XYZ file of C-alpha atoms in Angstrom:
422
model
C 13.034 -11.590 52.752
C 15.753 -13.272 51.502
C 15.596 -17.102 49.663
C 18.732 -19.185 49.537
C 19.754 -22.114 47.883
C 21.964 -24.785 49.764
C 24.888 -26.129 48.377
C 22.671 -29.301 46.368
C 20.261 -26.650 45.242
C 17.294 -28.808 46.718
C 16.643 -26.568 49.757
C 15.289 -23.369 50.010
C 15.264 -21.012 53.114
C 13.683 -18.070 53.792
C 14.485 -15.144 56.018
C 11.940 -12.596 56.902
C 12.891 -8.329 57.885
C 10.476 -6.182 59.185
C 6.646 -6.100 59.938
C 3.894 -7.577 57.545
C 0.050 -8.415 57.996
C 0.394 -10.041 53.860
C 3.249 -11.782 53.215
C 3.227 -13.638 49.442
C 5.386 -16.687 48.722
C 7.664 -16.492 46.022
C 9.779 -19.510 44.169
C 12.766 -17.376 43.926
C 13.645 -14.019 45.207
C 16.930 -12.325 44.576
C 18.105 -9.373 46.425
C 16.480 -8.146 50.267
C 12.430 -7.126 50.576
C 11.613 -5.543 53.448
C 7.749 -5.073 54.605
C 7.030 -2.569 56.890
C 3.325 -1.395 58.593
C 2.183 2.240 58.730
C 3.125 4.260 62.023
C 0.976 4.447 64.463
C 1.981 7.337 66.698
C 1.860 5.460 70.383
C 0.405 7.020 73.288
C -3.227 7.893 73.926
C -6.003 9.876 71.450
C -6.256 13.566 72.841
C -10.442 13.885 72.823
C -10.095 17.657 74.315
C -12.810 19.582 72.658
C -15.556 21.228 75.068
C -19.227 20.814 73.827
C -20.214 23.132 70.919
C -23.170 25.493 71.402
C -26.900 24.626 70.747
C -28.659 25.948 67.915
C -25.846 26.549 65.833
C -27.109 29.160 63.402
C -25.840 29.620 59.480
C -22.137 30.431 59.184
C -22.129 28.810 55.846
C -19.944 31.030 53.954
C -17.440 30.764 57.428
C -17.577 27.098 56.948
C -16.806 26.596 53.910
C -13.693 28.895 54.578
C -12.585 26.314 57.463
C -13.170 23.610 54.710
C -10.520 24.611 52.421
C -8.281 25.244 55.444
C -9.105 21.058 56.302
C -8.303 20.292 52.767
C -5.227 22.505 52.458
C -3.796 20.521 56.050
C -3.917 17.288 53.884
C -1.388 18.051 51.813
C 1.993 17.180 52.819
C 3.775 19.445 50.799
C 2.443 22.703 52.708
C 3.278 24.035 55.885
C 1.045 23.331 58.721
C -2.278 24.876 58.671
C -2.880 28.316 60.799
C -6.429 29.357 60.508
C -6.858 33.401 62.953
C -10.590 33.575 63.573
C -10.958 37.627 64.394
C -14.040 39.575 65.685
C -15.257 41.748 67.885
C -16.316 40.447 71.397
C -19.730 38.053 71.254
C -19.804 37.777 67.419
C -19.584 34.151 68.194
C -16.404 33.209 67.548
C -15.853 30.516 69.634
C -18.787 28.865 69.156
C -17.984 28.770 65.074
C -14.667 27.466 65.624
C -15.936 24.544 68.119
C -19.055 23.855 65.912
C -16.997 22.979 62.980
C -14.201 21.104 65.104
C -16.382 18.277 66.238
C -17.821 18.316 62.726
C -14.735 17.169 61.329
C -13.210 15.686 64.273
C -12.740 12.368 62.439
C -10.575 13.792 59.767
C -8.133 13.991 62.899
C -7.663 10.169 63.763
C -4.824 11.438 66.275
C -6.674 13.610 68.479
C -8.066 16.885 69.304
C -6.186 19.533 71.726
C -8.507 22.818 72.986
C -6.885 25.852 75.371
C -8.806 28.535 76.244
C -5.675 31.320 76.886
C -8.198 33.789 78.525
C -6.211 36.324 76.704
C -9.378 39.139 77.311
C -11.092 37.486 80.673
C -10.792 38.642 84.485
C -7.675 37.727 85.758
C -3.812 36.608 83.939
C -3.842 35.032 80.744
C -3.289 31.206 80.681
C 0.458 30.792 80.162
C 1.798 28.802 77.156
C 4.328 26.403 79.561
C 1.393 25.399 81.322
C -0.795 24.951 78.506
C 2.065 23.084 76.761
C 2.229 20.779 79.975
C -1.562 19.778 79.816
C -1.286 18.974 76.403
C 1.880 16.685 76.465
C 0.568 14.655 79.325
C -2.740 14.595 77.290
C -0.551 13.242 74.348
C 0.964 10.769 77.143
C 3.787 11.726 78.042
C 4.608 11.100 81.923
C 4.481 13.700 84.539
C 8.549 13.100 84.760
C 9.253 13.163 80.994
C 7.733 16.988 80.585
C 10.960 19.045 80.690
C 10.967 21.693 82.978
C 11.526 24.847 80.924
C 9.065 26.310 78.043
C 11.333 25.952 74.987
C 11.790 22.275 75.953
C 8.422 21.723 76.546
C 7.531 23.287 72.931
C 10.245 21.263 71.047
C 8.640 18.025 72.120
C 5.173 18.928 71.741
C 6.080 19.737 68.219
C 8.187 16.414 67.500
C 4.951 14.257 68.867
C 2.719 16.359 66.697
C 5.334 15.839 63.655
C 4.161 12.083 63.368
C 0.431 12.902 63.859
C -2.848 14.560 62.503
C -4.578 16.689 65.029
C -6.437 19.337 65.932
C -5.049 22.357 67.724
C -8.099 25.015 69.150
C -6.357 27.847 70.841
C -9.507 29.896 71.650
C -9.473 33.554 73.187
C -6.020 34.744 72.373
C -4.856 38.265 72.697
C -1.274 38.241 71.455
C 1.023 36.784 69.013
C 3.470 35.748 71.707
C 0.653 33.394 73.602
C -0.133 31.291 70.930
C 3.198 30.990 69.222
C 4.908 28.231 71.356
C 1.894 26.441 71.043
C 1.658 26.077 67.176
C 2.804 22.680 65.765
C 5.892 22.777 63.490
C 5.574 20.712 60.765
C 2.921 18.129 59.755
C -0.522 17.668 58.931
C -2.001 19.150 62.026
C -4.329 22.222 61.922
C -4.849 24.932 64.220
C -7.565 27.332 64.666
C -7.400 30.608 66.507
C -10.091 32.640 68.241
C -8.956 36.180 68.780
C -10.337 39.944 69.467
C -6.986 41.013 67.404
C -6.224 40.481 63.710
C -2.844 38.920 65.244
C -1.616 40.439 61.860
C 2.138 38.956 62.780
C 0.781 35.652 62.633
C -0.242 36.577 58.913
C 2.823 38.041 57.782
C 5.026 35.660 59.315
C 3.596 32.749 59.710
C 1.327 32.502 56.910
C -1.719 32.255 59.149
C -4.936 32.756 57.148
C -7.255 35.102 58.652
C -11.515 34.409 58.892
C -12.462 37.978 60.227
C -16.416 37.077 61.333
C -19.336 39.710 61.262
C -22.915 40.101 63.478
C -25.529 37.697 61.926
C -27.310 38.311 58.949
C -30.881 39.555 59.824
C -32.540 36.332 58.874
C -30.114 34.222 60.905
C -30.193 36.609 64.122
C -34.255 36.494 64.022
C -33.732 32.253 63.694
C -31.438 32.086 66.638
C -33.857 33.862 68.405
C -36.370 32.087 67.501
C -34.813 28.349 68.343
C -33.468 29.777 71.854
C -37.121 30.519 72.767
C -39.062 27.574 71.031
C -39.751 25.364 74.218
C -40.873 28.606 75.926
C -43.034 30.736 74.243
C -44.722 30.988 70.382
C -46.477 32.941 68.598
C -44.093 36.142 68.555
C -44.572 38.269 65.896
C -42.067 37.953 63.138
C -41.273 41.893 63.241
C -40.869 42.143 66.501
C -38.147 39.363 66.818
C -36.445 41.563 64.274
C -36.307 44.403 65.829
C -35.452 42.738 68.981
C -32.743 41.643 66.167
C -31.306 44.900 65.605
C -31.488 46.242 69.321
C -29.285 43.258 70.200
C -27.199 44.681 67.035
C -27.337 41.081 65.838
C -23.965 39.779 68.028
C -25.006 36.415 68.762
C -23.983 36.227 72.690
C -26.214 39.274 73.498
C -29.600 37.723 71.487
C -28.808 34.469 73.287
C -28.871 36.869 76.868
C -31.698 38.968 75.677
C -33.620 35.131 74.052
C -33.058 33.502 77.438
C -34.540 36.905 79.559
C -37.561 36.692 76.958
C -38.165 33.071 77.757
C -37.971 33.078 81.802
C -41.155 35.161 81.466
C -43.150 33.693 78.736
C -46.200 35.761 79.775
C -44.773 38.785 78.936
C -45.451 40.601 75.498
C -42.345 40.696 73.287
C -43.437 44.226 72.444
C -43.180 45.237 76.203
C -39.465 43.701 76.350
C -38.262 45.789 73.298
C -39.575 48.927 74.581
C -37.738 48.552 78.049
C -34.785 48.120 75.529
C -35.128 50.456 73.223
C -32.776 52.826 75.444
C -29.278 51.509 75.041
C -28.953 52.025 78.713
C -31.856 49.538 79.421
C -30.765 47.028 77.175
C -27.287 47.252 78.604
C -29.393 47.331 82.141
C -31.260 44.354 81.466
C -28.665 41.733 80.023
C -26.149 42.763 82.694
C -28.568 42.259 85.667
C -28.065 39.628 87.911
C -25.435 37.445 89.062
C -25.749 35.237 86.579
C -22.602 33.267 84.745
C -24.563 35.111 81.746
C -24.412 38.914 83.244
C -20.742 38.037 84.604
C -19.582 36.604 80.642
C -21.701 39.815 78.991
C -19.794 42.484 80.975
C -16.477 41.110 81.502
C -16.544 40.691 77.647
C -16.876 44.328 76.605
C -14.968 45.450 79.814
C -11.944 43.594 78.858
C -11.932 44.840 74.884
C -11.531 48.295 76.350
C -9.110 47.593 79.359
C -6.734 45.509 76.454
C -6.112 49.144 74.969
C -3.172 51.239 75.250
C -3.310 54.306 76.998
C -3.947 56.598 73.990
C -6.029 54.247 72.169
C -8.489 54.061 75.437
C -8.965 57.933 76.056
C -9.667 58.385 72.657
C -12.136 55.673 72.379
C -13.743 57.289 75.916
C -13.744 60.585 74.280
C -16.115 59.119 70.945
C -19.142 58.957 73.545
C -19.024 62.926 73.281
C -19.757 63.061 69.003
C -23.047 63.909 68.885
C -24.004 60.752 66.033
C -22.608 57.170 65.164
C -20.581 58.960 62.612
C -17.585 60.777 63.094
C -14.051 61.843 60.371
C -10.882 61.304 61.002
C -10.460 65.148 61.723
C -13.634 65.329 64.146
C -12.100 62.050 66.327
C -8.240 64.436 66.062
C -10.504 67.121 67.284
C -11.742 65.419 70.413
C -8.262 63.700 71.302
C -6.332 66.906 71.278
C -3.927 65.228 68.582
C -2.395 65.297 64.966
C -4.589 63.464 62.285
C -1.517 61.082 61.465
C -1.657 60.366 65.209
C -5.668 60.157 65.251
C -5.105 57.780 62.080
C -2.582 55.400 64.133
C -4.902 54.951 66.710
C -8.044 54.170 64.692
C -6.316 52.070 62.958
C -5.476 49.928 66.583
C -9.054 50.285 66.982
C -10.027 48.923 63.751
C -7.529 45.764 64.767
C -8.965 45.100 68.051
C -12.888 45.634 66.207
C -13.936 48.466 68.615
C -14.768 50.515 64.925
C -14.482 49.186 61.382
C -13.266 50.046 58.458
C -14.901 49.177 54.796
C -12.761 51.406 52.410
C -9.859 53.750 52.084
C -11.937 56.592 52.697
C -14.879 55.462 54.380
C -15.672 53.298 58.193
C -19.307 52.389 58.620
C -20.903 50.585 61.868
C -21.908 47.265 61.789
C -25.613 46.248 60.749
C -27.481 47.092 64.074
C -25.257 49.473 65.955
C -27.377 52.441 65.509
C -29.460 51.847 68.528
C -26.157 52.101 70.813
C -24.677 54.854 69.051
C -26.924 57.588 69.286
C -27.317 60.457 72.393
C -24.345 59.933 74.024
C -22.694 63.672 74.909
C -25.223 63.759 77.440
C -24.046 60.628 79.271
C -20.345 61.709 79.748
C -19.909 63.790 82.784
C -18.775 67.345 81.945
C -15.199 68.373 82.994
C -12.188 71.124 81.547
C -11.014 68.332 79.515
C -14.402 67.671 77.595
C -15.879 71.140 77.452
C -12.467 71.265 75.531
C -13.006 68.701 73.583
C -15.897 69.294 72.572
C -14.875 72.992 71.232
C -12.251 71.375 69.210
C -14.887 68.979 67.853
C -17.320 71.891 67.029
C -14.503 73.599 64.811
C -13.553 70.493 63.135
C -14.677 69.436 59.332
C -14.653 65.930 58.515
C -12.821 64.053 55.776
C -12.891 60.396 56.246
C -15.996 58.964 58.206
C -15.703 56.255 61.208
C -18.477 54.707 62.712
C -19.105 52.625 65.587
C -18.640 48.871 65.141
C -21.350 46.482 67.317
C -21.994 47.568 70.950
C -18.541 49.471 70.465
C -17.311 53.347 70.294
C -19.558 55.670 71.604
C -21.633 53.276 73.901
C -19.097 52.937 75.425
C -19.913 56.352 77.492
C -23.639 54.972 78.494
C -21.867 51.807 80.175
C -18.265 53.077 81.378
C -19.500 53.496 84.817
C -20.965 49.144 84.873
C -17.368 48.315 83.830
C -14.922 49.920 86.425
């Protein structure tokens, strides 16, 4: 705004630059004021977000992580937010990371972008360029203004989310390379990751902060039980929904398979269910029979965790269902695999990184809370051959140092269900 006096000094006009809602009269003003209004980014608000699960159990400790990611993505100054949430398959990863988007969904006035990259389902992974075209026409950009090639595509996803505060969900990732073209640049956006893998590149490089999740407590696995099977059936005995608990080894996606068999027949005991799954073979039996979306998500899940390994890593994860007990050394595991202990150690370690096993110290690898009930007499369920009379003459000589143990439905279950899975 500019004020100017005429020649006789008894005029006064005023020129006006810019954008106001409040503009305040002045008598004099020397000099130029500009007013300008807060950017809007144009285009429509992204609402992508699929529905969270039901009976959302606990997670409090997880949540609060995510909270100091949404407070760290405020600040300006900082680099946009990366959050990796890592686990092994049905932990419930997925449904923590959606839970907690649509509860702070309005802290992102400028939308909310979801991709599911099917990086361990049947079938290819979802591809980043067409991903990135779904999400620029869902940021409104024209069907003839997305550019043609992936790095193009990328560069203006990231300039539109420059100017904006949103959401990015990229849920079921199984490599570094899917989700990178599809992180925003700069900014105050945030973006969660769901992932099998530690995607420890991510971490080093990119500063990504990593939520590794674990099975339910006991407490909260007997409560999500309990809430999936309310309008159904009562009266179950406390004790035996916990050790329906621990046969289900606590993963959330197998007691919502096993809660959901329980209530179709609410006439029948809980007692009687447990026994018919107290051998790991008849739990794997029951909550993979049928035809079911449910059987179809519970097997492809803990198929495609094993057919993501390498080679090496696969045989020698086949080759645990031969130790006699959830526990095993790093020598024993060398034993069985017919390699070197720094070898053996490599491939644990991949192991440990895609949550098949799990490590707790240095020296030490325990099983998750649970596990126990799949881990157990398993030589007897892999078919004898040259190869794993072998094996198992090398494991009979060996002496253990280190101690691994089976993490979830993981490691040497994997013998009792190998032949469901081909």
């Amino acid at each position: 705004m500019h004020d100017a006096h005429s020649e006789r000094g008894d005029r006064t006009r005023s020129e006006l630059s810019g954008a106001a809602r409040d503009v305040v009269q002045a008598r004099s003003v020397s000099g130029g004021v500009h007013f300008h209004a807060p950017h809007h980014p144009a285009g429509p608000t992204p609402r992508l977000l699929p529905p969270g699960v039901p009976d959302f159990v606990n997670r409090t400790e997880d949540l609060q992580h995510l909270g100091a990611s949404l407070a760290s993505s405020a600040d300006t100054s900082t680099p946009t937010v990366i959050v990796v949430i890592a686990g092994t398959a049905g932990v419930g990863k997925t449904s923590l990371a959606l839970h907690w988007a649509h509860q702070v969904r309005d802290h992102f006035p400028d939308g909310q972008l979801y991709a599911n990259l099917r990086g361990y389902d049947p079938g290819q992974p979802a591809q980043p360029h067409d991903i990135l075209e779904r999400f620029l026409r869902a940021l409104g950009v024209p069907h003839d203004g997305i550019p043609a090639d992936t790095d193009s595509r990328t560069d203006l996803y990231r300039s539109l989310l420059a100017e904006r505060r949103a959401l990015v969900v990229l849920d079921n990732a199984a490599t570094v390379t899917a989700v990178r073209p599809l992180l925003p640049g700069t900014g105050r956006s945030l973006t969660i990751i769901t992932s099998r893998s530690r995607l420890s590149t991510l971490v080093a490089r990119d500063g990504a902060r990593r939520l590794t999740l674990d099975v339910l407590s006991d407490p909260d696995a007997v409560k999500l039980l309990q809430l999936t099977t309310d309008n159904y059936r009562r009266g179950d005995d406390p004790q035996e929904l916990a050790e329906l608990a621990q046969i289900c080894a606590r993963l959330p996606l197998a007691l919502r398979i096993a809660a959901e068999r329980a209530s179709r027949y609410p006439e029948q005991a809980l007692g009687d269910l447990i026994q018919d799954l107290r051998d790991e073979s008849g739990l794997w039996d029951l909550l993979t029979s049928g035809d079911d979306d449910e059987a179809s998500e519970i097997r492809s899940v803990f198929a495609w965790s094993y057919q993501a390994l390498p080679a090496d890593a696969a045989t020698l994860f086949r080759l645990l269902g031969l130790h006699p007990g959830p526990d095993f050394c790093t020598s024993a595991a060398a034993a069985l695999a017919g390699m070197t202990t720094n070898r053996t150690r490599s491939i644990l370690d991949l192991l440990v990184g895609a949550h098949l096993i799990e490590q707790k110290a240095r020296d030490r690898e325990s099983t998750k809370p649970g596990a126990d009930p799949c881990g157990r007499p398993l030589a007897s369920r892999v078919k004898p051959t040259p190869t794993t009379r072998a094996s198992s003459m090398r494991l009979s000589q060996a002496r253990g140092c280190r101690r691994w143990r089976t993490a979830g439905w993981s490691g040497p279950c994997w013998s009792a269900r190998r032949s469901s899975l081909r």
